[in-house]
Short mmCIF file of C-alpha atoms in Angstrom, two decimals:
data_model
loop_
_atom_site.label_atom_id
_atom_site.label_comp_id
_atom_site.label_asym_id
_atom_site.label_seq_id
_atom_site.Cartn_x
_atom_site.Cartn_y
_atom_site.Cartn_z
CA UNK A 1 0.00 0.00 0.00
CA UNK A 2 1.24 3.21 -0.85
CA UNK A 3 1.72 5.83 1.64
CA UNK A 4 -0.77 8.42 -0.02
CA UNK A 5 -3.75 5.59 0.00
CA UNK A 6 -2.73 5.02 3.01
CA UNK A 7 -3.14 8.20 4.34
CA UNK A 8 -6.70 8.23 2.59
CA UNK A 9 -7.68 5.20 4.15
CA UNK A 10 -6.98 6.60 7.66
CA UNK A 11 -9.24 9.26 6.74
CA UNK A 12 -11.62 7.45 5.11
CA UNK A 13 -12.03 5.08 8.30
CA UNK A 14 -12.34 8.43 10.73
CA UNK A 15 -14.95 9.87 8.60
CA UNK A 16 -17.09 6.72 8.46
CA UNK A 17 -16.14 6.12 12.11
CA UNK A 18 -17.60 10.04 12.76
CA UNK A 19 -20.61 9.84 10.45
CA UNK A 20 -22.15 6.29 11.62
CA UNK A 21 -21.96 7.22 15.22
CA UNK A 22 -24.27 10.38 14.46
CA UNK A 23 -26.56 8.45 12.46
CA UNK A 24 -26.87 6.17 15.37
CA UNK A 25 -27.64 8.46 18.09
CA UNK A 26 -30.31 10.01 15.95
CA UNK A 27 -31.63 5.90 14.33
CA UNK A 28 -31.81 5.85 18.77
CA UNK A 29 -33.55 8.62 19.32
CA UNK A 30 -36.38 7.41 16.62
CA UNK A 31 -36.45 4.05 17.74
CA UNK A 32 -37.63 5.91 20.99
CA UNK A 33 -40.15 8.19 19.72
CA UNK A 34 -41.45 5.13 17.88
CA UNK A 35 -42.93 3.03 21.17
CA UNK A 36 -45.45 6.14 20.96
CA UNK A 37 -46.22 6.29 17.40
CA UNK A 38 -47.31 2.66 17.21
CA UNK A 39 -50.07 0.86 18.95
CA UNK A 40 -48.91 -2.65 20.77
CA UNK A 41 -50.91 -4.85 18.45
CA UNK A 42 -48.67 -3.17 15.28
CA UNK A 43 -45.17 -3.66 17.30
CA UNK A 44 -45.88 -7.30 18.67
CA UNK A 45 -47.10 -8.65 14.60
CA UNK A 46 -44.30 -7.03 13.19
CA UNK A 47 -41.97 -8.25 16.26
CA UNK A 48 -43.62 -11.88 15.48
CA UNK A 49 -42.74 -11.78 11.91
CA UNK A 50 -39.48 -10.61 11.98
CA UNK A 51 -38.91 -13.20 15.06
CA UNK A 52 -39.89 -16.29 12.52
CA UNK A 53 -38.54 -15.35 9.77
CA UNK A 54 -35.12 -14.82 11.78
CA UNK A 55 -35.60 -18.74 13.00
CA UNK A 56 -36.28 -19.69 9.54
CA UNK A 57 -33.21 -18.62 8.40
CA UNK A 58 -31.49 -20.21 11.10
CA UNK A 59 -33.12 -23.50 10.75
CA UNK A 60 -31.95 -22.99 6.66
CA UNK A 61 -28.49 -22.38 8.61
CA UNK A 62 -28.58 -25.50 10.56
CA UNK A 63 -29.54 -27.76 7.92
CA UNK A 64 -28.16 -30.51 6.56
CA UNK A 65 -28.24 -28.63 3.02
CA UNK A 66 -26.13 -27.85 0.60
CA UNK A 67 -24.58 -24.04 0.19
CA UNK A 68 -26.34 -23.42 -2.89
CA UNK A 69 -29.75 -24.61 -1.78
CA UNK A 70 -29.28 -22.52 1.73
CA UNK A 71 -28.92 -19.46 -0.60
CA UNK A 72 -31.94 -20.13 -2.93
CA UNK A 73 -33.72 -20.99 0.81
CA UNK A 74 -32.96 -17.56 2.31
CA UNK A 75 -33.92 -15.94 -0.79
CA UNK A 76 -37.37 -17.62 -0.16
CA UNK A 77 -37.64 -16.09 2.96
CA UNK A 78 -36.85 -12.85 1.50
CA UNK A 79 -39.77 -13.16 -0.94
CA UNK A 80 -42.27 -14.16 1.47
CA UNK A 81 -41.47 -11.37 3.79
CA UNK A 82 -42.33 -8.74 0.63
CA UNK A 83 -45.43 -10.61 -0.46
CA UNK A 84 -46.38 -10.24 3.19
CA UNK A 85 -45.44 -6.82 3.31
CA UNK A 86 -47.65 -6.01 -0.03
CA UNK A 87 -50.63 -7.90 1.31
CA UNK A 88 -51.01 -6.16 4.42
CA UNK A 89 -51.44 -2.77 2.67
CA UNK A 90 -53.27 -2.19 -0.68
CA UNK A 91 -50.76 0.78 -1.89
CA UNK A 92 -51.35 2.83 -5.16
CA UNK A 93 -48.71 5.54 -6.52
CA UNK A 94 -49.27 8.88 -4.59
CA UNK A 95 -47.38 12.32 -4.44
CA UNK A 96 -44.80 12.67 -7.49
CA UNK A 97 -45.03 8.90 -8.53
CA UNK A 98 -48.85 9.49 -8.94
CA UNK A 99 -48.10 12.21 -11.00
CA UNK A 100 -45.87 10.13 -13.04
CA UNK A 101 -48.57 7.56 -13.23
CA UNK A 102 -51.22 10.46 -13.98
CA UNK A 103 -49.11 11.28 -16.95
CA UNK A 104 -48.35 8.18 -18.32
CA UNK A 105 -52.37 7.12 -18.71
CA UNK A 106 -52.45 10.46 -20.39
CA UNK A 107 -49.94 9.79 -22.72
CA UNK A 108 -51.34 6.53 -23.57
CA UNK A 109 -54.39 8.75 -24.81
CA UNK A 110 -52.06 10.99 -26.79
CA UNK A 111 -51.68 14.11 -24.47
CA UNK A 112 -47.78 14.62 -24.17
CA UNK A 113 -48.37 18.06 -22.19
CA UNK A 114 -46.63 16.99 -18.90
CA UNK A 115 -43.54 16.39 -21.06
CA UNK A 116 -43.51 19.62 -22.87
CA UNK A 117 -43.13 23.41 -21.41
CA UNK A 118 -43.95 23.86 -17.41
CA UNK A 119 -44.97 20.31 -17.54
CA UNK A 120 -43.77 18.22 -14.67
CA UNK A 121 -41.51 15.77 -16.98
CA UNK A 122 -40.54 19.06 -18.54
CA UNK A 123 -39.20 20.35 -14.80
CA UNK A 124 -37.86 17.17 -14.54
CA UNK A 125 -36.90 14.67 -17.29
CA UNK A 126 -34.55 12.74 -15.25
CA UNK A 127 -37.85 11.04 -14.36
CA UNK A 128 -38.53 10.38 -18.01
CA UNK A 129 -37.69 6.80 -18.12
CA UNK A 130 -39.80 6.06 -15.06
CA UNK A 131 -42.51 7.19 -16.54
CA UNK A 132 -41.76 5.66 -20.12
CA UNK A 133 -41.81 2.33 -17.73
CA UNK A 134 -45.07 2.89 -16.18
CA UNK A 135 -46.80 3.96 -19.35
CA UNK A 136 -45.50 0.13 -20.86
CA UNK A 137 -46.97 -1.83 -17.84
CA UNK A 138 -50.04 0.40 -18.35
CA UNK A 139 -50.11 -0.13 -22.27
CA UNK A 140 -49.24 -4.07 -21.51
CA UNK A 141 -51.91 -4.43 -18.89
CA UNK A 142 -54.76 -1.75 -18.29
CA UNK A 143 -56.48 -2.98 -15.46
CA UNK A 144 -53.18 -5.09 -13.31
CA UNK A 145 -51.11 -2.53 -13.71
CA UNK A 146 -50.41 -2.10 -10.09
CA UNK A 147 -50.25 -5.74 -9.42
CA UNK A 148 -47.50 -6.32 -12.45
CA UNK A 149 -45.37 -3.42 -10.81
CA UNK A 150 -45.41 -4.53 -7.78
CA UNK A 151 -44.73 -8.26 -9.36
CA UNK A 152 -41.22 -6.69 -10.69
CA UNK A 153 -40.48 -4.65 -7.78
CA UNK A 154 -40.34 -8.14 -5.73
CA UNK A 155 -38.40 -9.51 -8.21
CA UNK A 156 -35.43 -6.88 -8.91
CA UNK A 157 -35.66 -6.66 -5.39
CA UNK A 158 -35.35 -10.78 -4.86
CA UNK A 159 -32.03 -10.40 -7.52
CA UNK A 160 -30.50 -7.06 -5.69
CA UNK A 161 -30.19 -9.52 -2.77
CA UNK A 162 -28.48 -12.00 -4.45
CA UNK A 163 -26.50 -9.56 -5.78
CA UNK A 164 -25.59 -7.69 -2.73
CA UNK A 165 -24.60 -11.59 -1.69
CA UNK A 166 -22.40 -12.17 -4.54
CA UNK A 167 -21.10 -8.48 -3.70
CA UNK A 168 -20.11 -9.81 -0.69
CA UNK A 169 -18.33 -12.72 -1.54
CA UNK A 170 -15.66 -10.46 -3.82
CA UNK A 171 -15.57 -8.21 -1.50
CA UNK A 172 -14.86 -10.13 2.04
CA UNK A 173 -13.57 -13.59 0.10
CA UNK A 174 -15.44 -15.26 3.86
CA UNK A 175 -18.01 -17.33 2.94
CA UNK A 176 -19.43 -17.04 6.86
CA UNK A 177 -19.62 -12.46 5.95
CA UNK A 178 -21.15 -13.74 2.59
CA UNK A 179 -23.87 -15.44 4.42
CA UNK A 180 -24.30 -12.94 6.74
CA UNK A 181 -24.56 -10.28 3.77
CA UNK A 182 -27.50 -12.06 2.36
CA UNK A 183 -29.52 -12.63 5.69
CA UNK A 184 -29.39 -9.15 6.30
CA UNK A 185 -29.85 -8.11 2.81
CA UNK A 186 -33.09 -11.05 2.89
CA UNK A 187 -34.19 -9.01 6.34
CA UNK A 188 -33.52 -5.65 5.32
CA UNK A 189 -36.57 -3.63 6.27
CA UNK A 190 -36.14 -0.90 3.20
CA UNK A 191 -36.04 -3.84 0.53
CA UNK A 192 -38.80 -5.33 2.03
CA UNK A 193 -41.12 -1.99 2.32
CA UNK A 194 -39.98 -0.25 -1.23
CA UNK A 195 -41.77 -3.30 -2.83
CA UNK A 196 -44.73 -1.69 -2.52
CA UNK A 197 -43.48 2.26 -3.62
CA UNK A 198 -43.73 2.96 -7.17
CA UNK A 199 -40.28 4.83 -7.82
CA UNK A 200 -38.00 4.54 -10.11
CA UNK A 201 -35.47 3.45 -7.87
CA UNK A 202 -36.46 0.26 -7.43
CA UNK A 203 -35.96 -0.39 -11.29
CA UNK A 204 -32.48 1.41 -10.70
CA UNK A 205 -30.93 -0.19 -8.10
CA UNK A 206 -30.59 -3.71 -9.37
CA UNK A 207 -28.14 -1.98 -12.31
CA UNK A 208 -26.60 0.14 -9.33
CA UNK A 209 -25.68 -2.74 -7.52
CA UNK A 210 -25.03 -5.19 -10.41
CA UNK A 211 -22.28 -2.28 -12.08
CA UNK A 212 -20.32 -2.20 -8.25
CA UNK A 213 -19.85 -6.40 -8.76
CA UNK A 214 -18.75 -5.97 -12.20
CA UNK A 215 -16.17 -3.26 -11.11
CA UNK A 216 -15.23 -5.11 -8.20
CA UNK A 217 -14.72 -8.33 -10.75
CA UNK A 218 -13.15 -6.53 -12.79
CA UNK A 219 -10.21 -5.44 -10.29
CA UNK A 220 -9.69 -8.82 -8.89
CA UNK A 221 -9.77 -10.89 -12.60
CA UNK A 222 -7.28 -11.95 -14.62
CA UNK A 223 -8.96 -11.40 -17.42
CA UNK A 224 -11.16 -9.08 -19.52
CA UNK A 225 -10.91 -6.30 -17.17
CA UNK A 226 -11.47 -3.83 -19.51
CA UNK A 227 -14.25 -5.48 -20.97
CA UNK A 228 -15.81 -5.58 -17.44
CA UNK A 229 -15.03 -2.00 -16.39
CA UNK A 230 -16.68 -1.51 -19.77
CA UNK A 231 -20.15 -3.43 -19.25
CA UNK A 232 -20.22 -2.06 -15.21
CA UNK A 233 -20.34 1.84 -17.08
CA UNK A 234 -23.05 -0.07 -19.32
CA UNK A 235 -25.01 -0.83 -16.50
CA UNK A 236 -24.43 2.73 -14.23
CA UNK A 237 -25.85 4.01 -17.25
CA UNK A 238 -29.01 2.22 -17.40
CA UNK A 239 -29.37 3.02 -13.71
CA UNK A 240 -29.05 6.50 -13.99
CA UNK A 241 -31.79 6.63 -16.50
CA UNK A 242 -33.78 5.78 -13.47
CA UNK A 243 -32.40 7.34 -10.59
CA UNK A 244 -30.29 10.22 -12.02
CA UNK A 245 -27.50 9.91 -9.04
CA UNK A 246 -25.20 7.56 -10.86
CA UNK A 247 -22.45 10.30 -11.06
CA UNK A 248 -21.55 10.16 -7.52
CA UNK A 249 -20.41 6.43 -8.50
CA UNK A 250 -18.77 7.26 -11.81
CA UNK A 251 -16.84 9.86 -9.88
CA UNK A 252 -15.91 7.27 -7.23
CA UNK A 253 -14.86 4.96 -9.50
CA UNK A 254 -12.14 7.23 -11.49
CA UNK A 255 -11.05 7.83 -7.70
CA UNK A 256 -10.59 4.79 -6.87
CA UNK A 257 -8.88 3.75 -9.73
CA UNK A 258 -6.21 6.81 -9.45
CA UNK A 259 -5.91 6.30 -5.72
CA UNK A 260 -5.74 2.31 -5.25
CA UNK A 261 -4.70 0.78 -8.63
CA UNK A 262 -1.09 -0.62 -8.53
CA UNK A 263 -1.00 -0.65 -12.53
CA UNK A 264 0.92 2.35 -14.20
CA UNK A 265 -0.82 5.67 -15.22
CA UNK A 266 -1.57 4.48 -18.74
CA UNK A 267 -3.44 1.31 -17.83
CA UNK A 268 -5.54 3.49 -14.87
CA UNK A 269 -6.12 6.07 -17.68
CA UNK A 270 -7.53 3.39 -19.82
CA UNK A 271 -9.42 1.55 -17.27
CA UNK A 272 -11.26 5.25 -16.20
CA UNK A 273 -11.68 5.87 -20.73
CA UNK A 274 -13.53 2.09 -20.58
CA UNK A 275 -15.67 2.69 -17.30
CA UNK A 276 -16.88 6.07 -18.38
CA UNK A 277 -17.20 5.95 -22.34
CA UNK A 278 -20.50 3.53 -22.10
CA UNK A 279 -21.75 5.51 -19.51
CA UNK A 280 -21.62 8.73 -21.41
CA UNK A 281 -22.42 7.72 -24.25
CA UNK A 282 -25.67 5.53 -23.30
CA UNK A 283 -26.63 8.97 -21.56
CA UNK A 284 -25.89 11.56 -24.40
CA UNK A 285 -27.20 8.98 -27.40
CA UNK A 286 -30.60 8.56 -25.40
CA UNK A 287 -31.28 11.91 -24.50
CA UNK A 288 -30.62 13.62 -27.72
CA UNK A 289 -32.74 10.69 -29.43
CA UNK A 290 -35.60 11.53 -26.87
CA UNK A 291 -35.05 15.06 -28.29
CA UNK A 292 -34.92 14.50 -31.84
CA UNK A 293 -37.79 12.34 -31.53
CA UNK A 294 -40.22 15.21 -29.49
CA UNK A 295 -40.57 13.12 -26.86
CA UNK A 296 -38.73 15.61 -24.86
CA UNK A 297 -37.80 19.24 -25.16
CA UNK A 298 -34.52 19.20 -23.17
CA UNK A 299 -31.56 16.94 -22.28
CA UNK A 300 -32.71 14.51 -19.59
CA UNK A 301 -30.15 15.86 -16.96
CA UNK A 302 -31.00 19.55 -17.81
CA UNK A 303 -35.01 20.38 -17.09
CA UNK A 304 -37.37 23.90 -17.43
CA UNK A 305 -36.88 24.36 -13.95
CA UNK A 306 -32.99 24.75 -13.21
CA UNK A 307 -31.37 22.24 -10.71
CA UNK A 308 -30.20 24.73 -8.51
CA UNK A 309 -33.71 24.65 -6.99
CA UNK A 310 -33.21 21.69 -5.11
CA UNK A 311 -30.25 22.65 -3.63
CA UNK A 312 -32.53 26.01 -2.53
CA UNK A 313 -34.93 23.94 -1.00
CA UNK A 314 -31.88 21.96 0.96
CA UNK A 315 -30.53 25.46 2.45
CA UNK A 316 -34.10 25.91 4.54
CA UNK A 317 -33.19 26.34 7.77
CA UNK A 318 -36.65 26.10 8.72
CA UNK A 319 -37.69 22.85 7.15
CA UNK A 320 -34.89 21.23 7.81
CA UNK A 321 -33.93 21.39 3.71
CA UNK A 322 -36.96 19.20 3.35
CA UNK A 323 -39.44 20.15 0.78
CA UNK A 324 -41.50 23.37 1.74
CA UNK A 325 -44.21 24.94 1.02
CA UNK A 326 -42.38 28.51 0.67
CA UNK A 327 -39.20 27.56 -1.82
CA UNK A 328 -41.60 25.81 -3.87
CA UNK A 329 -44.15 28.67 -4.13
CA UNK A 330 -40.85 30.83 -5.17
CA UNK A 331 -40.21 28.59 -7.58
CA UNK A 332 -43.52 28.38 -8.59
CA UNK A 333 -43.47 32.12 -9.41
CA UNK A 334 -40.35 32.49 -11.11
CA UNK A 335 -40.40 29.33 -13.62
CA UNK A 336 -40.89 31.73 -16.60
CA UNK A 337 -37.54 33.55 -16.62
CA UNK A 338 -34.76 30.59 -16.16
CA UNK A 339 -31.74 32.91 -16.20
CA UNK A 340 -33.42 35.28 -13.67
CA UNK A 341 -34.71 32.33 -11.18
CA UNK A 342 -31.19 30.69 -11.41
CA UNK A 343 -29.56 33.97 -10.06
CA UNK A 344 -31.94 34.67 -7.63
CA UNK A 345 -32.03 31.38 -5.91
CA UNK A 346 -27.80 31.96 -5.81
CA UNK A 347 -28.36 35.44 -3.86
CA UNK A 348 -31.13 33.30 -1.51
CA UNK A 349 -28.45 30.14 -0.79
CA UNK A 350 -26.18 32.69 -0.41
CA UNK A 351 -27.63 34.69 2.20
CA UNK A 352 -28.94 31.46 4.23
CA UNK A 353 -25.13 29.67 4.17
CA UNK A 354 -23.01 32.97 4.37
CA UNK A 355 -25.01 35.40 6.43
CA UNK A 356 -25.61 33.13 8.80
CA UNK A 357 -23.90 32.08 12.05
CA UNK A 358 -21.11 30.08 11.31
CA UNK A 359 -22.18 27.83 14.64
CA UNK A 360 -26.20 27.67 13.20
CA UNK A 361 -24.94 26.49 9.75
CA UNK A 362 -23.03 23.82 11.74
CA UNK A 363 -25.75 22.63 13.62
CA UNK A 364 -28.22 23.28 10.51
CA UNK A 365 -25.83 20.43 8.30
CA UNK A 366 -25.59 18.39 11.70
CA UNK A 367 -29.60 18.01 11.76
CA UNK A 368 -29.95 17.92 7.89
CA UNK A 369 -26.98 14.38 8.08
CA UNK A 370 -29.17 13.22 11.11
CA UNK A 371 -32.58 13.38 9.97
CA UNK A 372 -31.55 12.27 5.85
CA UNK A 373 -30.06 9.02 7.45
CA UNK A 374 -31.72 7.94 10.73
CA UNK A 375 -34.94 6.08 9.55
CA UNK A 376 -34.23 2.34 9.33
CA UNK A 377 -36.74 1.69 6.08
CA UNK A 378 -35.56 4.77 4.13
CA UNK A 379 -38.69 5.96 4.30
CA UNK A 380 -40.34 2.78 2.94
CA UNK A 381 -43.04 2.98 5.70
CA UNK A 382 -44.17 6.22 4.82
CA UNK A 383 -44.40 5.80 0.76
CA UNK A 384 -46.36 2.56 1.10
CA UNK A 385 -48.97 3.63 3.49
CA UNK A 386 -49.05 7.63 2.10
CA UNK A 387 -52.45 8.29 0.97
CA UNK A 388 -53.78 4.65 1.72
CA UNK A 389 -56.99 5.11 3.67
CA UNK A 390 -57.34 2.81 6.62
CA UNK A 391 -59.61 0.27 4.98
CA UNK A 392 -56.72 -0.66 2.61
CA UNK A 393 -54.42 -1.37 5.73
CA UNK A 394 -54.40 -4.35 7.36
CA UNK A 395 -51.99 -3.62 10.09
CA UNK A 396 -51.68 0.09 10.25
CA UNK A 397 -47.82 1.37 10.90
CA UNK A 398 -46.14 4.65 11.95
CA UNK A 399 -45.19 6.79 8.92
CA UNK A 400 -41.15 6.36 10.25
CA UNK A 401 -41.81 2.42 10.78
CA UNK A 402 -42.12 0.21 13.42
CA UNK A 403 -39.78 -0.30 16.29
CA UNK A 404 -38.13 -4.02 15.77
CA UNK A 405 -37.32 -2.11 11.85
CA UNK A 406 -35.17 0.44 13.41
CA UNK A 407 -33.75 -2.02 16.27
CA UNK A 408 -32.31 -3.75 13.15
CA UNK A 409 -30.89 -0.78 11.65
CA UNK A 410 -29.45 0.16 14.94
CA UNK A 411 -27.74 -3.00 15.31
CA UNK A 412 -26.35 -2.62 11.82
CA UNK A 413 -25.02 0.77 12.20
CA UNK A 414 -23.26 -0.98 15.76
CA UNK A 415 -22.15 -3.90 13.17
CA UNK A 416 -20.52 -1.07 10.81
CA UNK A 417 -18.63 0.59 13.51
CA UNK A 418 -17.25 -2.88 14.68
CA UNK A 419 -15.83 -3.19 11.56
CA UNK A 420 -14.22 -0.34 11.24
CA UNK A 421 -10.19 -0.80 10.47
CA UNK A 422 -10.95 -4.58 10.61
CA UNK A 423 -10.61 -5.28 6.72
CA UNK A 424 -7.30 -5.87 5.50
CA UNK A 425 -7.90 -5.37 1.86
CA UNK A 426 -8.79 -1.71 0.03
CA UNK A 427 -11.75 -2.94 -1.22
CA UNK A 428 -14.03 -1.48 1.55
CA UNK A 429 -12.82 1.65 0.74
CA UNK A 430 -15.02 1.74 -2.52
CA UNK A 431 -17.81 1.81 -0.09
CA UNK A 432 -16.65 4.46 2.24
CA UNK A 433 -15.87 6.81 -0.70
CA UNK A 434 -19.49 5.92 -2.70
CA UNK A 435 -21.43 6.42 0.98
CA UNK A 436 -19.60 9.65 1.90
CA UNK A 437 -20.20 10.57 -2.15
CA UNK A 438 -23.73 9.98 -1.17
CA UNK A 439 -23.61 12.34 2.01
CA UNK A 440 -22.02 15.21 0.91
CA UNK A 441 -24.46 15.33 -2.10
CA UNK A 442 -27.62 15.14 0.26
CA UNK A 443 -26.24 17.44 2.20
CA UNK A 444 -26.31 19.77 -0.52
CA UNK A 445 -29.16 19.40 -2.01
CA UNK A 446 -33.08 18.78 -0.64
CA UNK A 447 -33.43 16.47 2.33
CA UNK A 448 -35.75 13.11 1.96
CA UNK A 449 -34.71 10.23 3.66
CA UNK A 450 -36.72 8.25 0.25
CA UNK A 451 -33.25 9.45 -1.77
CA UNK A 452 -30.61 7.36 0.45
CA UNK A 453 -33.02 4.61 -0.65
CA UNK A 454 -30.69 4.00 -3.87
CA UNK A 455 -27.25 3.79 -2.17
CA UNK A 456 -28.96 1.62 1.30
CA UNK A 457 -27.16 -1.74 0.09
CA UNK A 458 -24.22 -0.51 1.29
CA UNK A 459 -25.41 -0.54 5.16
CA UNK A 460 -25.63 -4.61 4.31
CA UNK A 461 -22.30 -4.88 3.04
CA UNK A 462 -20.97 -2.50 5.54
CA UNK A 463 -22.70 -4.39 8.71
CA UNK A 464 -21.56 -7.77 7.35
CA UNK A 465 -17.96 -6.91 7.87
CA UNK A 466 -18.31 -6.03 11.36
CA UNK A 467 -20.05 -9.20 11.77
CA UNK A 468 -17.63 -11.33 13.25
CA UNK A 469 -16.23 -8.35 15.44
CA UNK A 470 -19.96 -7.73 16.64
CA UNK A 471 -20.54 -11.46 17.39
CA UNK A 472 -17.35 -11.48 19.33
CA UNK A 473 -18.07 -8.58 21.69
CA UNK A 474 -21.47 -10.17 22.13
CA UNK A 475 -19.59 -13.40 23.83
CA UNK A 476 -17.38 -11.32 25.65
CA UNK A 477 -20.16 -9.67 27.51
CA UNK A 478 -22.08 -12.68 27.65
CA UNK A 479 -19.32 -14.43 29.41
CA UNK A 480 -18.36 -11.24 32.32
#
């Protein structure tokens, strides 16, 4: 190891170190508040379920089974658990994915007016392809269209498991952190409640994770590395046409590669040209197409309503840089002069970060990492049940989840901490530096703890290598 990388690492593992134990402070601070925003019926049945399907996997554990068929077994579990999950409350798209929905039916009839002008595509066409999906299982299926969605949403979420699992086994080369990658990827409250949320990251992620194994295989084989770095920008690609965050990775990756690669400059320069060529290309070829075609009026990463919006909405103090009802109806006002709205939402960021108290922008950006990070489901909770009237709900659920869902978050963020410093290779260090990509950028920009849904796999990969660490210190105290 080189003594620069080295000296990244040590910051890298401080950061991480700093970061996780905020996030767990505030994950116990909810897990208190939630004893009060759930009755005892909702706590014991979800309690129950997560109980059993925790034995199941053990009995799968214990079994005289092959590893193969253990895998496929857990998987099983992890399947049931969304089924059950999708059952117990009838869910339909609300807030912006209904209006994605709404638009789709209407383009099915011919009227392309959300995607043109003020439209909402128009504001936004990085959620073009989301809605280009819905209006196919619409098109496909009229009347099941819900159903069929929610069909694929427990499937790429069944393979993003697997994947995470295969992930790990790269990544740690120990099958017993492998294992314990994919039981707490099979367990992992936000897969299990984003089944039933109709966002586009659920299509996403699947390409997400899948372009991290092909970089990581890449690094470690002998062979057709370029070819792999290749494909993984392939798949980033295909991702970002869904969740339009993928640049955070891309970034990460040409860091990584500088940073950690052992090859000379001309091989890292051509393993950066391979990773992002497909990537850019995918993006640029698509967009213009979309363009040329009239399907949309502007590139898919530039909308009618300039991007430095969101990061106005992420400087209010007030709201925490949630969504609010007073950026939005500035916004609102100004859409018809883009130049003009662009500079005046600079002089209003401006005056919030620089005018401010050095010591209140501190504690603003404190709250803002706290609050973006601390709910164990991502959110999930709240976007399945979100409009739902009671009737639809078999066993009603607090909007930020239910306690045993944040218990296992808390545990993981303890698992993360434990294995801190305790992996000998670099590879964990791709994690640290996507993660803290991740942070800084929600930290800039508007606060929703739905967005860390896309980058939430790495919490499972994270709390499987402090596994063994965590287990230990459990036997410790068990034995005093």
């Amino acid at each position: 190891m080189s003594d620069f990388s080295h000296v990244i690492n040590k910051m890298l593992d401080k950061s991480i170190k700093f970061i996780i134990l905020i996030i767990l402070v505030s994950a116990c601070c909810v897990f208190m508040a939630l004893f009060f925003r759930n009755t005892i019926k909702s706590i014991l049945m979800c309690t129950i379920v997560v109980i059993l399907a925790l034995l199941s996997e053990y009995i799968i554990l214990k079994a005289d089974f092959s590893y193969k068929v253990k895998v496929l077994m857990i998987l099983f579990v992890s399947v049931i658990l969304k089924i059950i999950w999708n059952i117990n409350t009838c869910s339909y798209p609300n807030s912006d994915f209904k209006v994605m929905y709404d638009i789709a039916g209407d383009m099915i009839k011919g009227d392309f007016s959300g995607m043109k002008g003020l439209g909402y595509i128009a504001r936004f066409p990085h959620l073009t392809f989301t809605v280009k999906y819905m209006l196919f299982i619409k098109f496909l299926a009229p009347y099941h269209n819900i159903l069929i969605m929610k069909m694929i949403n427990i499937s790429f979420s069944t393979v993003t498991v697997f994947i995470v699992y295969l992930i790990a086994d790269i990544l740690f080369e120990n099958k017993k952190k492998s294992m314990a990658a994919l039981i707490i990827a099979s367990l992992f409250p936000t897969f299990i409640t984003y089944t039933a949320v109709f966002c586009g990251e659920n299509i996403a992620m699947i390409f997400y994770v899948l372009s991290i194994y092909l970089f990581l295989k890449s690094w470690y084989s002998k062979r057709n590395k370029i070819i792999l770095l290749f494909v993984s920008g392939v798949c980033l690609a295909v991702g970002n046409l869904f969740r339009m965050v993928a640049l955070v990775m891309l970034t990460i990756y040409c860091i990584y590669i500088l940073v950690y690669s052992k090859k000379s400059i001309i091989y890292r320069l051509s393993s950066i040209i391979a990773i992002i060529m497909p990537y850019l290309l995918i993006i640029i070829i698509i967009s213009s197409s979309l363009q040329k075609c009239r399907v949309t009026e502007r590139p898919l990463w530039s909308g009618s309503e300039p991007k430095i919006t969101n990061i106005l909405k992420g400087t209010n103090f007030e709201s925490l840089g949630m969504w609010n009802e007073r950026d939005a109806q500035f916004v609102e006002k100004n859409l018809g002069n883009y130049t003009k709205l662009i500079v005046q939402c600079r002089n209003k960021i401006r005056h919030r970060i620089i005018d401010q108290p050095k010591l209140k922008v501190m504690f603003f950006y404190m709250i803002k990492l706290c609050s973006q990070w601390c709910v164990g489901d991502f959110g999930g909770c709240l976007w399945t049940q979100k409009d739902v009237c009671e009737g639809n709900i078999i066993l009603k659920i607090s909007m930020i989840g239910t306690p045993i869902f944040q218990l296992m978050f808390i545990i993981m963020l303890v698992s993360i901490l434990c294995g801190i410093k305790k992996e000998s290779s670099n590879k964990i260090y791709l994690l640290y530096l996507i993660f803290l990509g991740y942070v800084v950028l929600y930290l800039i920009t508007e606060n929703q703890s739905r967005y860390g849904y896309i980058v939430s796999w790495i919490f499972v990969l994270l709390a499987a290598s402090g596994i063994e660490s965590t287990l230990s210190i459990l036997k410790k105290i068990k034995s005093l």
